[in-house]
Structure formats: structure tokens, C-alpha cells
Amino acid sequence: MGIQERLIEDVGLREGVSRLNEDSIQKTVNAVFQGETGARLKAYAEICLRCGMCTEACHFYLSHDKDPTYAPAAKVKQTIGTLLANGGRVSPDQIYSMAQIAYSECNLCRRCVHYCPVGIDTAYMMITMRRICHKLGVTPQYIQDTAHSHSATFNQMWVKDDEWTDTLQWQEEEARDEFPDLRIPLDKEGADVYYSVIAPEPKFRTQLIYQAAAILHTAKIDWTMPAEPGWDNSDMCMFTGDFEMMGRLKRKHFESAQKLKVKRIVMGECGHAFRSVYDVGNRWAGWKHYPVPVVHSVEFFWELLTQGKIKLVSKYPGPVTLQDPCNIVRGRGLGDKLRDVIRILVDGDIVETTSNREHNLCCSAGGGVINCGPPFKNARVEACKAKADQLRATGVKTIIAPCHNCHGGLDDTVHKYELGMDIKFLGDIIYQCMERPEA
Amino acid sequence: MQDAASSWDWQPGERVILDSVTCGKTHQWQEEPYVASDGERLAAIVRLEDETFSMCVNGKTWESSFEKLWKPCFSPDGRLVVIAQQDGEWSLAVDGATWEEFYAYLWHPCFSADGSVIAAAIQNDGQYGMSVDGTTWSNLFDNANEYAISDNGQSTAAVVQTEAMAAADLAAFRRGVYTVAVNGEAWKNTFMNAWTPTFDAHGRKVATQVRLNLYEYSIAVDDAVWGQTYNCVWEPRFNPGTGEVVAPVRIAGAWGMAQDGKTIWDPVFFQCWHQQFSTDGKVLAAIVAPTFGEFTVAVNAKPWSTTFPVVTELTLSTDGKRAAALACNNNVDWQVVVDGTPWRGKYDMAWKPVFSADGTHVAAKVEKAGRHAVLMDGKAYKRDFEHAWDPVFSPDGSKVLIRAVDKGTFVRIVATLSDFSSRG
Ligand code: SF4
Ligand code: SF4
């Protein structure tokens, strides 16, 4: 089934293309090709051997009965390849299809690059396609709204300045029933740890802030959370292709930490934000690495547990399986630490999915796909069939997933494929099993 | 503050202000200490036995206590200011007494340069704006952020949302629902986004970053957008001498500086931000990256020859003849860099350098192995501390006030230049 037969109606894409014509498309496409992409894109386009080694790597292909139009090389051919072949001159309808492929049929998960004999990074090609779509004003409605929120509030959920601190104070208050002297220290200059989250936490998942505060408090960490914007480490602008906003967000985030003179940023269980801070957004801003070290929760929990800062009174009953979030496992190599943490926490085996660690299958929610919202939900969950099959085959009841996107994606997947599995953050388990400080 | 500083005790030597920084009244816990600029008082939030909060100042609690207190600080004129909650509503407590007005929420206290005016962001019934010394803007908005107060305290500004927006309403956003409100009066033009409104030296004019559409950024001054648009811009600043506005601008992927819409620094940098004028406006300096990943300071467009992975906290002397900044690598190995040359030591953390009024001396607080030290012209004060605050020069620049806590004692030290040895 080609892209034409599976087009999804989205008001952001539809209105976007309605403003275009072939001339305006060509001008924008070529401006991006000439001004922004350099040799890498051309090289990738030229060296592809059409060998098909990447095909079996992609869960979109695997989940759609091996439909070749979902193969990574085919997706490149239908997008960037077509633009290059036509000198950037294509119709608005073609842009619609290309946008759907780039935003909703690739999670930018980079699994395929591991199978390509010449190292072609299809995710880079897809993100370049998204950059072009952003420049053309053709982006799915929901993710674009998220990008708007980032620009207006510096967080992805339209959380207003006062709602942020009010929520932290409310969680602090709640937690004091359980930990009478617990604080969520706001703007504490010179703290060792700056704890950063993504906006869904204050908006919908306040218990994650509660749990993090409980863990940091119990571990006696000298920590703080910023009272002003900059606290949200997430970055949907990276995924819409709005790199200028991506840079602005990362500047705000890092300067917020620099202003508080903290030693390092510890971030909650999120994958994509990690990609933005350590690889993409920081570099747009001109920093080679990051100006303030960013430690993912997986690494941080590993420290707390192996250094005895958190002790357990019980273990979580296993066996369990786990979801390797692409951005922190394939992207950052945290696969071993993640398993170490789980072994400490769980009484029972880790039953691996067939594809695991750097060869894991994406949850189909990553790369901003889940943020494209309801119009694309069914297609997204269909693309997770291969993953669902692997999860079912483990025969276990619990999936540990240290990433918000993975959670959201797997939640839908567990439901649709009737897997009957629970999905847990590491923080859920640590909070449940840790020894409380003496009153 | 330098004017106020002339009345402080500048007698060289060390004075113990508090034998113990622990609050005298029984309490459940005591939070981080804050000190007044003159070094005569140390304050901290304490949680009392009855589960209320109070401020403890030099060992004694305020008579008043509150449901909650957060973000304490001393104003430039030495008043102790903290955000306070009473009966579920919020106000600002100043030296123990709240403003008469209470709000559904209050945050971001800010001050005029001399501290005589205090403003804060407020929200009532889901409407947002500012309160100045307890007087609320006459118009409030669906949202507001990026708050600013002029140096003379006569004006306040914020970015405001001029109309409510439905969920995921791309069209309204594209039309532009944001602008700047000055003293509660919104500009007529609206923008896709606006950021960092900033006042001129007299508090009369306001410049702000604006995004006109998803791709075009510019600067607006008093509601008029520069004729030129850019791929991106950063915070504008007024030249205190001429009133002209400068802002870093991104042209074809590289950063330069524009003034009133005309390029004054060629776009040759990988980054350019945090620009700053000398008092007379003749010198303009900024943090720049001449090559990818290498940062430094450019003075009147000319970068220092030394570069570092990260540069922060640029400070110009009043006359603009000297510049200082901090440099680090991955947030460690912090150095104080003055006029392009780093001081010898490397530290776990460093704080913004401070110039003496005449620009001849520079001081900075640094941290190593958990101890704080104060450096002056590259030399360390003869002892270090558990905690120190930023050094303050005497108005004549001949002495440095060190405010510090060590072994539980709060000390106020007036150091002379010879008290700084060379072991830094
Ligand atoms: S979803 Fe992953 S495997 Fe499939 S094309 Fe995109 S990056 Fe490659
Ligand atoms: S594996 Fe690499 S070379 Fe082979 S088809 Fe895929 S992208 Fe092209």
C-alpha cells in the first residue's frame, strides 16, 4: 500500500499545503538544500546501494506485513530522494504525503543505521524532510501546537509561570504527609543537582514529581528545581524542524541551570529530551558538548542504588521485561546501566525482547510521532505491532520503560493488542520499594 | 548601591555578626541563608514548631508567621523581601509586613536599581500582570511572562497574551496573540511571540525580541518593528549614551550584531549573546563563539584571542575599558578571565566577577572542594569559608567587603588589598 492509499487527514498539513504552489515549494526546498544540509545529505542520497539491508530493521515495515513502502530507503526515496530528483519542484499534494511520511511514519529511532553497510542515517534524512516541511509551514496540528507552546511558555504544555511553582508547592505539601521535612527547594543557588522534567509532569503526571522529590529527599541529595521557565527539558521544536526555537529552548534550559550555579542537571525519565540536550539543541546553540552536564535518571538511579544512597526494603516482583528507549540506549549507551538498575530493583529475571539494547524496536511513539496527536494514533499503534509481538512473547506481566514517550506509546499498544501488561517507570518501583528515612 | 555603600562600615578588619547562624527560636528546620549587601544581616526561612513559616534575621524570627514562605532576598536598599502565603492567598512580605493586597498567586519579585521600588508578577482569577509596591496594573491579561522593571522603577513591562486561545488553535497563534504591556497598557501590534522586553536608561522606551511568523524574527521598539527581519535574534539592549538599540542577529546561519536594523558587527560568529554597554555607551561587549564550540568575549566586535568551551557572566567595568567573564569546560575547571587572560586558578565553580567603581580591580567568589574563597585581581583572600557571598568593593575601590559563614559563624570582613595573597 503506497502513501496515497493511507493518507491521513490533518488540519495542520491540509491548511499548510493549501498555502503552497510549486514555485514556493521549490524556492524553500532549495534554500534548505543549499543553505543548511551540506555534503552529508547529498552523500547519503548518492551512496545508497539499494541493498535493502535496512528494510528488516524498521518496525513500520515489520508491523505492516512487510510493506516495502515503509522500508527506510523507500521512505527516503519518497521524500528527500524525490525532492533531489526534481530539483525541489513538486506539487503541494506531494508535500502532504512527504510530511506524513516524515512526521508520522518514522520515529527517527536510528535502528536502521545499524543495519546499513554504508552507515546511512535515515533519521537524518527524515529530520531534514521535517525541516523543509517546517519551512513550508506544513506540520501536523498537534505537534505544531506543542511547538507553539514551547515558544510562548518555554514548556510544551502551555503551563503558565505560576502553575509551575504552584504545582511544585502542592506536591511538596502532599509529600509532607509522608515525609514531614521534605522540601522541593526552589531556586537554591549552588545545589549539586538541578532536577528537570518535561511539562506533562506538572500537567498530568504530578505523582512523578512527588516520587522524584521523595527519592531525592531520601537520598539526601542537595538539589533544587528552578522557579522560572527553563525547567522543561523537552523539545518538540527539534522534531517539528524548528531549529531556531530548539536552540532558544536549550539556551533557556542551560542558562537556567547556569544561573543557579548547580553542578549538574538530572533529568527525569525522558528519552527525546536527552537527545535534544546532549546532541542536537546544544550544538545549534554553539556548544560542542553541553555547558552543564546532564545526567539521565537511569544513570542517576544507578548511582543512588550502587552508592547505597537509596536502600530497598523490598524488591519488585519479577520477572519483568523492559523497553530500551532509543535515545538513551541506542543514542547514549545506557543499556547496561538500565539492566543493572533493574537487577537491583527486581526479584526475578529480566526477560529480554528478541530485539534489545541498541537493536531494540522503537515504541512507535518516539521522534514526535505520538505528539502528532489523535489523527495519527491508530497508524502509530499499528506500527507497534512488531513490538507488541515481541512483548507478548516474553510472557511476563511488567514492562519497565524509563521514558515518557515509551510509556504513552506502550500504554496504547498494551491496550490495543490486549497484552495485559503493566508499564512502570524506574521511579515508580524505587518509590515503592525504598527504605523511608526515619521520622 | 555604590551610593548606599558609602554609609556602610568600611573599617578594615573582621567582625563576627552572628556567633551562630542557627535560629534562636525552636524550629523544625531552617533553610538556606541570605545576606544583606552591607553584610550586617543574615536571614533564613524557618519552619516553626506550629508548622508555620517565618524569617529568622540575625537569630530572631519575625513576629509574623505565614502558611508558606519562599524566595527570600534582600532588596538593593537592604529590605528583606519574601513571597508569603496567608489564608491561601499570596503577597510580598517586606521586613515582616505584607503588602495590603493579596493575590491568587505572586512570584518573580524584582527591584529598581536602588531598591526603592519593588514589583512582582501576579495572577488573580486566571488573569495575569504585575503589582508594583502592592498596586496592581489596571489591566490584566490571559497570560503574562518575561517580566521587567526599569532601573528607575517608574515602569514595568511584560509579554502578555491579548486574547484567549482555544486548544491547538494554530490560526490564532499565527495571527499573533502576544505583545508587550508597559505599566499594564498593551501595545497595539501583536506578534507570534515576544521575549525579553527591556527598558532604556530612563525607563521610557521598551525594546523586545519579536517573532513575526515562524521564520522571521526582529526587534520592536515602542511597538514599532525594525525594518529588517532575521533568521533569529536575541535580547535587545539600549545604548545608554545614544538610546540606540542593539541586538544579536542571525543572518544566513551566522551571528552578528545589529543596531536599529543595521548590521554593526558582521555575522561571523557561531554564537553572539549577552551583549552589554559601558555606562557612556561607547563600548559594546558580548559573549561570542568565533568558531564552533569555542567561546570568548568580543569587545567592539573584536574577540579576545583566548577561547573556551563555555563563557558566562560577562561584566564590563563602568568606563568600559575592562571586561571580565567566567570560562569553564563542561561546568568544571572554572576560570575567571579578565581582559582576555585567565587568572591562574581553576575552580569547581565561580561567580560573576565584580569591578571596583574605577575599574582598577576585579573580585570574584570561587568554590573548590566545597569551600568558598574570594579572589581579587587573581589573588586569594587569606582564608576560605564554608560559604561566602559575592564580594563588594568600597566606593573608593580600596577595600573589599567579604560576607561569609564559617564554622557556623557569620562574619563580615573588610579586607584591604594587601589581605589578598598570591596563592589563588
Ligand atoms: S522508524 Fe527508525 S528504523 Fe524506521 S526508518 Fe525511521 S529511523 Fe529507521
Ligand atoms: S541499508 Fe543503507 S545502503 Fe542499503 S538500502 Fe538501506 S540505506 Fe541504502
Short mmCIF file of N, CA and C in Angstrom, two decimals, chain A residues 145-218:
data_model
loop_
_atom_site.label_atom_id
_atom_site.label_comp_id
_atom_site.label_asym_id
_atom_site.label_seq_id
_atom_site.Cartn_x
_atom_site.Cartn_y
_atom_site.Cartn_z
N ASP A 145 1.20 22.67 17.64
CA ASP A 145 0.68 23.37 18.81
C ASP A 145 1.67 23.24 19.98
N THR A 146 2.27 22.08 20.10
CA THR A 146 3.27 21.88 21.14
C THR A 146 4.46 22.82 20.93
N ALA A 147 4.86 22.94 19.67
CA ALA A 147 5.96 23.86 19.36
C ALA A 147 5.55 25.30 19.70
N HIS A 148 4.30 25.64 19.44
CA HIS A 148 3.83 26.98 19.80
C HIS A 148 3.90 27.19 21.31
N SER A 149 3.49 26.16 22.04
CA SER A 149 3.55 26.27 23.49
C SER A 149 4.99 26.51 23.95
N HIS A 150 5.91 25.75 23.36
CA HIS A 150 7.33 25.95 23.72
C HIS A 150 7.73 27.40 23.53
N SER A 151 7.30 27.99 22.43
CA SER A 151 7.75 29.35 22.13
C SER A 151 7.08 30.38 23.04
N ALA A 152 5.85 30.10 23.46
CA ALA A 152 5.12 31.09 24.26
C ALA A 152 5.41 30.94 25.76
N THR A 153 5.69 29.73 26.19
CA THR A 153 5.83 29.49 27.64
C THR A 153 7.14 28.83 28.04
N PHE A 154 7.94 28.41 27.04
CA PHE A 154 9.16 27.63 27.28
C PHE A 154 8.87 26.27 27.91
N ASN A 155 7.63 25.79 27.74
CA ASN A 155 7.37 24.38 28.05
C ASN A 155 6.35 23.87 27.04
N GLN A 156 6.22 22.56 26.93
CA GLN A 156 5.43 22.01 25.82
C GLN A 156 3.95 21.85 26.11
N MET A 157 3.47 22.27 27.28
CA MET A 157 2.07 22.02 27.64
C MET A 157 1.33 23.28 28.04
N TRP A 158 1.78 24.43 27.65
CA TRP A 158 1.12 25.69 27.98
C TRP A 158 1.02 25.90 29.49
N VAL A 159 1.94 25.32 30.24
CA VAL A 159 1.94 25.53 31.69
C VAL A 159 2.36 26.98 31.96
N LYS A 160 1.53 27.71 32.67
CA LYS A 160 1.83 29.11 32.94
C LYS A 160 2.84 29.22 34.08
N ASP A 161 3.51 30.37 34.14
CA ASP A 161 4.61 30.53 35.10
C ASP A 161 4.18 30.16 36.52
N ASP A 162 3.00 30.62 36.92
CA ASP A 162 2.57 30.38 38.30
C ASP A 162 2.12 28.95 38.53
N GLU A 163 1.58 28.33 37.46
CA GLU A 163 1.11 26.95 37.61
C GLU A 163 2.27 26.01 37.93
N TRP A 164 3.43 26.36 37.41
CA TRP A 164 4.61 25.54 37.64
C TRP A 164 4.97 25.51 39.13
N THR A 165 5.25 26.68 39.70
CA THR A 165 5.68 26.68 41.10
C THR A 165 4.54 26.26 42.02
N ASP A 166 3.32 26.64 41.66
CA ASP A 166 2.17 26.24 42.46
C ASP A 166 2.08 24.71 42.53
N THR A 167 2.31 24.06 41.40
CA THR A 167 2.26 22.59 41.37
C THR A 167 3.36 21.99 42.23
N LEU A 168 4.56 22.56 42.12
CA LEU A 168 5.66 22.02 42.93
C LEU A 168 5.35 22.18 44.42
N GLN A 169 4.77 23.33 44.78
CA GLN A 169 4.46 23.57 46.19
C GLN A 169 3.35 22.65 46.67
N TRP A 170 2.44 22.36 45.77
CA TRP A 170 1.34 21.45 46.11
C TRP A 170 1.89 20.03 46.31
N GLN A 171 2.78 19.61 45.43
CA GLN A 171 3.38 18.27 45.59
C GLN A 171 4.23 18.20 46.86
N GLU A 172 4.90 19.27 47.16
CA GLU A 172 5.72 19.33 48.37
C GLU A 172 4.82 19.15 49.60
N GLU A 173 3.73 19.88 49.58
CA GLU A 173 2.75 19.83 50.67
C GLU A 173 2.20 18.40 50.85
N GLU A 174 1.82 17.81 49.73
CA GLU A 174 1.29 16.43 49.77
C GLU A 174 2.33 15.48 50.35
N ALA A 175 3.56 15.64 49.87
CA ALA A 175 4.61 14.69 50.27
C ALA A 175 4.94 14.82 51.75
N ARG A 176 4.63 15.98 52.34
CA ARG A 176 4.97 16.15 53.76
C ARG A 176 4.11 15.29 54.68
N ASP A 177 2.99 14.78 54.16
CA ASP A 177 2.24 13.83 54.97
C ASP A 177 3.06 12.56 55.18
N GLU A 178 3.84 12.24 54.16
CA GLU A 178 4.63 11.02 54.21
C GLU A 178 6.06 11.27 54.70
N PHE A 179 6.63 12.41 54.29
CA PHE A 179 8.00 12.78 54.67
C PHE A 179 7.92 14.17 55.30
N PRO A 180 7.76 14.25 56.62
CA PRO A 180 7.37 15.53 57.23
C PRO A 180 8.32 16.70 56.93
N ASP A 181 9.61 16.43 56.72
CA ASP A 181 10.51 17.57 56.47
C ASP A 181 10.95 17.64 55.02
N LEU A 182 10.17 17.07 54.13
CA LEU A 182 10.56 17.10 52.72
C LEU A 182 10.42 18.51 52.15
N ARG A 183 11.41 18.89 51.33
CA ARG A 183 11.32 20.16 50.60
C ARG A 183 11.54 19.91 49.12
N ILE A 184 10.87 20.71 48.30
CA ILE A 184 11.27 20.83 46.91
C ILE A 184 11.93 22.21 46.84
N PRO A 185 13.23 22.27 47.02
CA PRO A 185 13.88 23.59 47.14
C PRO A 185 13.86 24.33 45.80
N LEU A 186 13.24 25.49 45.80
CA LEU A 186 13.14 26.28 44.57
C LEU A 186 14.30 27.26 44.50
N ASP A 187 14.92 27.34 43.31
CA ASP A 187 15.98 28.33 43.07
C ASP A 187 17.06 28.31 44.15
N LYS A 188 17.46 27.14 44.56
CA LYS A 188 18.51 27.07 45.58
C LYS A 188 19.87 27.16 44.89
N GLU A 189 20.49 28.30 45.02
CA GLU A 189 21.76 28.52 44.33
C GLU A 189 22.84 27.60 44.87
N GLY A 190 23.65 27.06 43.97
CA GLY A 190 24.79 26.25 44.37
C GLY A 190 24.45 24.81 44.69
N ALA A 191 23.22 24.38 44.42
CA ALA A 191 22.86 22.98 44.72
C ALA A 191 23.67 22.03 43.82
N ASP A 192 23.85 20.81 44.29
CA ASP A 192 24.57 19.84 43.45
C ASP A 192 23.75 19.45 42.23
N VAL A 193 22.46 19.28 42.45
CA VAL A 193 21.61 18.73 41.40
C VAL A 193 20.47 19.69 41.06
N TYR A 194 20.31 19.94 39.79
CA TYR A 194 19.16 20.68 39.26
C TYR A 194 18.27 19.61 38.65
N TYR A 195 17.09 19.42 39.20
CA TYR A 195 16.21 18.37 38.68
C TYR A 195 15.28 18.96 37.64
N SER A 196 15.32 18.40 36.44
CA SER A 196 14.47 18.94 35.38
C SER A 196 13.51 17.88 34.86
N VAL A 197 12.38 18.33 34.41
CA VAL A 197 11.31 17.42 33.98
C VAL A 197 10.76 17.88 32.64
N ILE A 198 9.80 17.14 32.13
CA ILE A 198 9.09 17.61 30.95
C ILE A 198 7.69 18.03 31.38
N ALA A 199 7.09 18.91 30.59
CA ALA A 199 5.85 19.57 31.01
C ALA A 199 4.67 18.63 31.31
N PRO A 200 4.58 17.45 30.70
CA PRO A 200 3.47 16.58 31.11
C PRO A 200 3.50 16.23 32.60
N GLU A 201 4.66 16.34 33.23
CA GLU A 201 4.71 16.01 34.67
C GLU A 201 3.89 16.99 35.51
N PRO A 202 4.15 18.30 35.45
CA PRO A 202 3.28 19.19 36.21
C PRO A 202 1.85 19.21 35.69
N LYS A 203 1.66 18.89 34.43
CA LYS A 203 0.31 18.98 33.85
C LYS A 203 -0.55 17.77 34.22
N PHE A 204 -0.02 16.56 33.97
CA PHE A 204 -0.86 15.36 34.17
C PHE A 204 -0.28 14.35 35.14
N ARG A 205 1.03 14.35 35.25
CA ARG A 205 1.65 13.24 35.99
C ARG A 205 2.39 13.76 37.21
N THR A 206 1.64 14.49 38.03
CA THR A 206 2.28 15.13 39.19
C THR A 206 2.87 14.10 40.15
N GLN A 207 2.35 12.87 40.10
CA GLN A 207 2.89 11.87 41.02
C GLN A 207 4.36 11.59 40.72
N LEU A 208 4.78 11.86 39.47
CA LEU A 208 6.20 11.65 39.14
C LEU A 208 7.07 12.69 39.84
N ILE A 209 6.56 13.90 39.98
CA ILE A 209 7.30 14.93 40.70
C ILE A 209 7.36 14.56 42.19
N TYR A 210 6.23 14.09 42.68
CA TYR A 210 6.16 13.63 44.07
C TYR A 210 7.20 12.55 44.31
N GLN A 211 7.21 11.55 43.43
CA GLN A 211 8.13 10.42 43.61
C GLN A 211 9.58 10.87 43.52
N ALA A 212 9.87 11.73 42.57
CA ALA A 212 11.26 12.21 42.42
C ALA A 212 11.67 12.95 43.68
N ALA A 213 10.77 13.79 44.19
CA ALA A 213 11.09 14.54 45.41
C ALA A 213 11.33 13.58 46.57
N ALA A 214 10.50 12.53 46.65
CA ALA A 214 10.66 11.54 47.72
C ALA A 214 12.02 10.85 47.62
N ILE A 215 12.41 10.51 46.40
CA ILE A 215 13.68 9.80 46.19
C ILE A 215 14.86 10.73 46.50
N LEU A 216 14.83 11.94 45.98
CA LEU A 216 15.93 12.89 46.21
C LEU A 216 16.05 13.24 47.69
N HIS A 217 14.91 13.36 48.33
CA HIS A 217 14.88 13.67 49.76
C HIS A 217 15.48 12.51 50.56
N THR A 218 15.03 11.31 50.24
CA THR A 218 15.51 10.12 50.96
C THR A 218 17.01 9.93 50.75
#
